[in-house]
Amino acid sequence: MANEIGQTGPTRSLARFIPGRPRMRSGLVPIYVPFLFLIPALILLVVFRYYPTISAIYHSFTIWDIPKPGEFVGLKNYQALFSDPIFLQSISNILKYTVVRTLLTMTMAIIGAELVYNLASSSWRNIWRLVFTVPMVIPSTVDLLIWKQIYAGRQGLLNEILVGIGALNRPYPWIGRPDTALWALVFIGFPAVAGFGFLIILAALQNLPAEVNDAALIDGCSRLRRVFSIDLPAIRGPLALILILSLNGGLQQFAPMLVVTQGGPVNSTMSPGYYLYTQGFTYGAHGYASAIGTILMLMTLTLSIFIMRARYRRAYDVAI
Amino acid sequence: MLKKLTLVLLLCLLVTALGTAVAQDSELSGEINVYPQNYYNPEADPDTAAVMESIAQAYMEMHPGVTINLIANLPAGTDYNTWLASRIAASEAPDIAWDQYAFRNQQMDNWWVALDDYLNMPNPYIEAGTPGSERWMDSLPDYVINQTRAPDGHLYQVSLDWVETALYYNVDMFKEAGVEPNWANWGAFVADMNKLRDTLGVDPVGLYQAGTGWSSWYWADDVFLSAVWHDKAPEILMQKYIDLQPGRDFRRLNTEEVAKAVHDGVLTATDPRMDTYLALSKQFTELLPVDYIGITSLDDIQRLFLSHEVASFWGGTWNNKQVDESADFEWGVTYLPPFTAEDFAGAAGVSYRVGGPSSAGQYGIPAATADEGNLELAVDFLRWMSAPQNFGPLAATYRGFIPMVAGTEGGAVVQNFSAVAALPERLFGDPNGRLTNEAGDQWSAAMQAFFLDQTDLETTKAALQEVWWNGMLAVCEQQSYDWCS
């Protein structure tokens, strides 16, 4: 019987049921060993992810003046939240911010990746991949501070250029006016040339079986038709991943509002993430801040589930 | 006789033994962390840091069982609030911690130890016969003590220094435009500032207004509000606080006084005085850089001044050193003009200085320090640090704030601000300290909407009244004053 252990087929499953012997996997490793290796990660996950999440959900039903324990108030925080004009405005702001930024990120990442994928020279492909990757190593806070200076009134790069070419008579306060501040944040870091989405899509395209492309070309399929009929349907998995990451990242956005605009002017760039931070750390309303966090979590969770389900609808993945 | 001698001897022995026991009990030991804010920044200001280190070192030599750990300066504002709140939550806050008194007094005993009793005890490190040696509190002026009193009446911090603010101006620019930096009234000031813009093409005044949190616009708001409400001060000031500070019949209102005035309808944003306040405020914004809403730090404003982009900027005593070291032009210090009847009916003919204990020497002790048994040590080190022979050299080396401890000298920093310091103080403190932090941010947002023409005069007044009213309700919910009902 011992010889059968590790073999494939029906005999392998028989080996698992030998009394007094640990259940084994194909590599002669007891089945519990992989779980042992997962324990440290699991502990970290529970301590730093699940516990804070559960704690925040619990505290969202309390008035919580740290360091005292929270005082249970039921749904009071949620009732206040949905009649709080600043919170409602922050939701509206972040939806606009996320949708536009995600569209820009995804569209341009697909175009960029397709263009590079279709390059015949592999060395040029590598150069372009490098060009898209380098900006990703700049720390985001540095990026934000640079962009804050780009949008500045006097001495701001954007104004210097626009005044210099005669497009403006005098500097315009891009982040000092409610009608432009949010859009100024949307364009920080040129989301249209975001490297992360580009790299994932390019990797997915390069993993597509070459035979499919060759067959399509032989059958007279144009490159553009191939993109929409073969490439994009085949990489729905990676596209869904980018979409989820982009939407989640956008909805939880906080740093640009903190560093560049502080939620202003007149709350026009207030995001739920920054409002949560302000309520918690400036006003000391940690229960209320937890309620904002819980709503944000539910929003991102719902979106992620929706996207994951949509990704499998009528899908047949070839890549990744 | 022998019996008496024996009795006296026994008594002496007993007293000595008790004294030794008390001395042993009171022998301090342990380890505390101290956050002196700007007074300990080894990288940016090694000279001041060296003085702070020597103060701590001398204390440790006096008390061999004690270790003092100094924490280097951290970014102020929301970053520091977050840092401190996280550490308070984890009982890991510094045992002596700096914080702005407006923030500290909104947390009160939830975070901090009331220091009233200690301030009423002698400070053993102050020379006998000088103020503070019998009662620590006497080494600090009454107005400093009372300005930092919390809404519950307690003192949660010791304030060792003071900050004044003024307009730093570019002398060369003013000369070139033919502008003299003293004005008979507000109207003359505005005319001259416009002259600067028209002649030189620069923004006349550097100041910014943030969407949330503190900004230098707060000072202008304080001054304009004080100018239009000054006549109501006798009605707003509460007797129990007047008794604490006799002779100061015009002073900064504390949270309870503002809240009660709002509650009683003495202070209403729908009052016609607010028309003048809003008009002055809006007129002032026309003198500011185009992106005054959008700039988010006073450092950015100072940079505009040093790079000749603005002719003047409203800064504090802490800017003194840096402007002195970095300006490649002649600079001076002036201030806002008096508000006279020519400006609006009922003006008092004076300006109001924006000074206060919002400086580096504001220290409190977290409640967790007491729970961990380090309260006596923390208080004792604070006494040592606040003694004039220690705090005097510290403040003199830093050159950013005016030391308030009796027996210390203001030094160079005071010279530029002596004229400002002679002005009457403002009636209203910063928006985030009037009632609550949240009310302060809402006030800023309502004013931004008005400045950007999103709301008209009446809508703005209604919005400001709502901010005051809700702020008053929040204060009442927290404090339950007897008048709140």
Short mmCIF file of N, CA, C and O in Angstrom, two decimals, chain A residues 106 109-110 196-208 231-246 307-308 311-312 317-320:
data_model
loop_
_atom_site.label_atom_id
_atom_site.label_comp_id
_atom_site.label_asym_id
_atom_site.label_seq_id
_atom_site.Cartn_x
_atom_site.Cartn_y
_atom_site.Cartn_z
N MET A 106 -8.09 52.65 -16.97
CA MET A 106 -8.29 51.40 -17.71
C MET A 106 -8.18 51.61 -19.21
O MET A 106 -7.51 50.84 -19.92
N ALA A 109 -4.61 52.28 -20.15
CA ALA A 109 -3.77 51.11 -19.90
C ALA A 109 -3.98 50.08 -21.00
O ALA A 109 -3.02 49.46 -21.49
N ILE A 110 -5.24 49.90 -21.43
CA ILE A 110 -5.52 48.93 -22.50
C ILE A 110 -4.88 49.39 -23.80
O ILE A 110 -4.21 48.61 -24.49
N PHE A 196 0.61 50.54 -13.44
CA PHE A 196 0.19 49.27 -12.85
C PHE A 196 -0.76 48.50 -13.77
O PHE A 196 -0.52 47.33 -14.10
N GLY A 197 -1.81 49.18 -14.21
CA GLY A 197 -2.78 48.53 -15.09
C GLY A 197 -2.13 48.12 -16.40
O GLY A 197 -2.39 47.02 -16.93
N PHE A 198 -1.28 48.98 -16.92
CA PHE A 198 -0.57 48.70 -18.17
C PHE A 198 0.24 47.40 -18.05
O PHE A 198 0.18 46.54 -18.93
N LEU A 199 0.96 47.26 -16.97
CA LEU A 199 1.82 46.09 -16.80
C LEU A 199 1.00 44.81 -16.71
O LEU A 199 1.34 43.78 -17.30
N ILE A 200 -0.11 44.86 -15.97
CA ILE A 200 -0.94 43.66 -15.82
C ILE A 200 -1.56 43.26 -17.16
O ILE A 200 -1.55 42.09 -17.54
N ILE A 201 -2.07 44.26 -17.86
CA ILE A 201 -2.73 43.95 -19.15
C ILE A 201 -1.70 43.43 -20.15
O ILE A 201 -1.95 42.46 -20.88
N LEU A 202 -0.54 44.06 -20.16
CA LEU A 202 0.50 43.63 -21.10
C LEU A 202 0.92 42.18 -20.79
O LEU A 202 1.06 41.36 -21.70
N ALA A 203 1.07 41.89 -19.50
CA ALA A 203 1.44 40.52 -19.10
C ALA A 203 0.36 39.54 -19.53
O ALA A 203 0.65 38.44 -20.04
N ALA A 204 -0.90 39.93 -19.36
CA ALA A 204 -2.01 39.04 -19.74
C ALA A 204 -2.02 38.81 -21.24
O ALA A 204 -2.20 37.69 -21.71
N LEU A 205 -1.79 39.87 -22.01
CA LEU A 205 -1.77 39.75 -23.47
C LEU A 205 -0.63 38.84 -23.92
O LEU A 205 -0.78 38.03 -24.84
N GLN A 206 0.50 39.01 -23.25
CA GLN A 206 1.66 38.20 -23.65
C GLN A 206 1.47 36.73 -23.30
O GLN A 206 2.16 35.86 -23.84
N ASN A 207 0.55 36.46 -22.39
CA ASN A 207 0.27 35.07 -22.02
C ASN A 207 -0.76 34.41 -22.94
O ASN A 207 -1.03 33.22 -22.81
N LEU A 208 -1.37 35.19 -23.82
CA LEU A 208 -2.37 34.60 -24.72
C LEU A 208 -1.67 33.63 -25.67
O LEU A 208 -0.56 33.93 -26.14
N ASP A 231 -8.72 39.61 -27.77
CA ASP A 231 -7.88 40.01 -26.65
C ASP A 231 -8.69 40.35 -25.39
O ASP A 231 -8.47 39.78 -24.32
N LEU A 232 -9.58 41.31 -25.53
CA LEU A 232 -10.29 41.77 -24.34
C LEU A 232 -11.15 40.68 -23.68
O LEU A 232 -11.10 40.51 -22.46
N PRO A 233 -11.92 39.91 -24.46
CA PRO A 233 -12.67 38.82 -23.80
C PRO A 233 -11.74 37.81 -23.12
O PRO A 233 -12.08 37.25 -22.08
N ALA A 234 -10.57 37.63 -23.71
CA ALA A 234 -9.67 36.62 -23.15
C ALA A 234 -9.00 37.08 -21.86
O ALA A 234 -8.52 36.25 -21.08
N ILE A 235 -8.93 38.38 -21.66
CA ILE A 235 -8.25 38.85 -20.43
C ILE A 235 -9.25 39.48 -19.46
O ILE A 235 -8.92 40.44 -18.76
N ARG A 236 -10.43 38.95 -19.42
CA ARG A 236 -11.43 39.51 -18.51
C ARG A 236 -10.99 39.40 -17.05
O ARG A 236 -11.30 40.27 -16.23
N GLY A 237 -10.27 38.35 -16.75
CA GLY A 237 -9.80 38.16 -15.35
C GLY A 237 -8.91 39.30 -14.92
O GLY A 237 -9.21 40.01 -13.94
N PRO A 238 -7.82 39.55 -15.65
CA PRO A 238 -6.95 40.68 -15.29
C PRO A 238 -7.68 42.02 -15.33
O PRO A 238 -7.42 42.89 -14.50
N LEU A 239 -8.58 42.19 -16.30
CA LEU A 239 -9.33 43.45 -16.37
C LEU A 239 -10.18 43.64 -15.11
O LEU A 239 -10.26 44.73 -14.56
N ALA A 240 -10.81 42.53 -14.68
CA ALA A 240 -11.63 42.60 -13.47
C ALA A 240 -10.76 42.94 -12.26
O ALA A 240 -11.16 43.72 -11.38
N LEU A 241 -9.56 42.38 -12.24
CA LEU A 241 -8.64 42.67 -11.13
C LEU A 241 -8.30 44.16 -11.08
O LEU A 241 -8.39 44.81 -10.03
N ILE A 242 -7.95 44.71 -12.25
CA ILE A 242 -7.60 46.14 -12.30
C ILE A 242 -8.80 46.99 -11.91
O ILE A 242 -8.69 47.96 -11.17
N LEU A 243 -9.96 46.59 -12.40
CA LEU A 243 -11.18 47.34 -12.11
C LEU A 243 -11.45 47.34 -10.60
O LEU A 243 -11.74 48.39 -10.01
N ILE A 244 -11.33 46.17 -10.00
CA ILE A 244 -11.59 46.08 -8.55
C ILE A 244 -10.57 46.93 -7.78
O ILE A 244 -10.93 47.72 -6.90
N LEU A 245 -9.30 46.80 -8.14
CA LEU A 245 -8.27 47.55 -7.42
C LEU A 245 -8.45 49.06 -7.62
O LEU A 245 -8.30 49.84 -6.68
N SER A 246 -8.80 49.43 -8.83
CA SER A 246 -8.95 50.85 -9.12
C SER A 246 -10.17 51.43 -8.40
O SER A 246 -10.09 52.52 -7.81
N ILE A 307 -18.41 42.99 -9.42
CA ILE A 307 -17.45 42.89 -10.53
C ILE A 307 -17.01 41.43 -10.72
O ILE A 307 -16.90 40.95 -11.85
N MET A 308 -16.77 40.74 -9.62
CA MET A 308 -16.33 39.36 -9.73
C MET A 308 -17.38 38.49 -10.40
O MET A 308 -17.09 37.61 -11.21
N ARG A 311 -17.54 39.32 -14.05
CA ARG A 311 -16.35 38.83 -14.74
C ARG A 311 -16.54 37.40 -15.23
O ARG A 311 -16.02 37.00 -16.25
N TYR A 312 -17.32 36.59 -14.50
CA TYR A 312 -17.52 35.20 -14.90
C TYR A 312 -18.73 35.00 -15.81
O TYR A 312 -18.94 33.92 -16.33
N ASP A 317 -12.00 32.21 -19.85
CA ASP A 317 -10.66 32.80 -19.80
C ASP A 317 -9.64 31.95 -20.51
O ASP A 317 -9.66 30.73 -20.45
N VAL A 318 -8.77 32.66 -21.16
CA VAL A 318 -7.64 31.98 -21.77
C VAL A 318 -6.38 32.34 -20.99
O VAL A 318 -5.56 31.49 -20.69
N ALA A 319 -6.30 33.60 -20.61
CA ALA A 319 -5.07 34.06 -19.95
C ALA A 319 -5.24 34.14 -18.44
O ALA A 319 -6.35 34.34 -17.96
N ILE A 320 -4.14 34.02 -17.74
CA ILE A 320 -4.01 34.15 -16.29
C ILE A 320 -5.11 33.42 -15.53
O ILE A 320 -6.19 33.92 -15.36
#
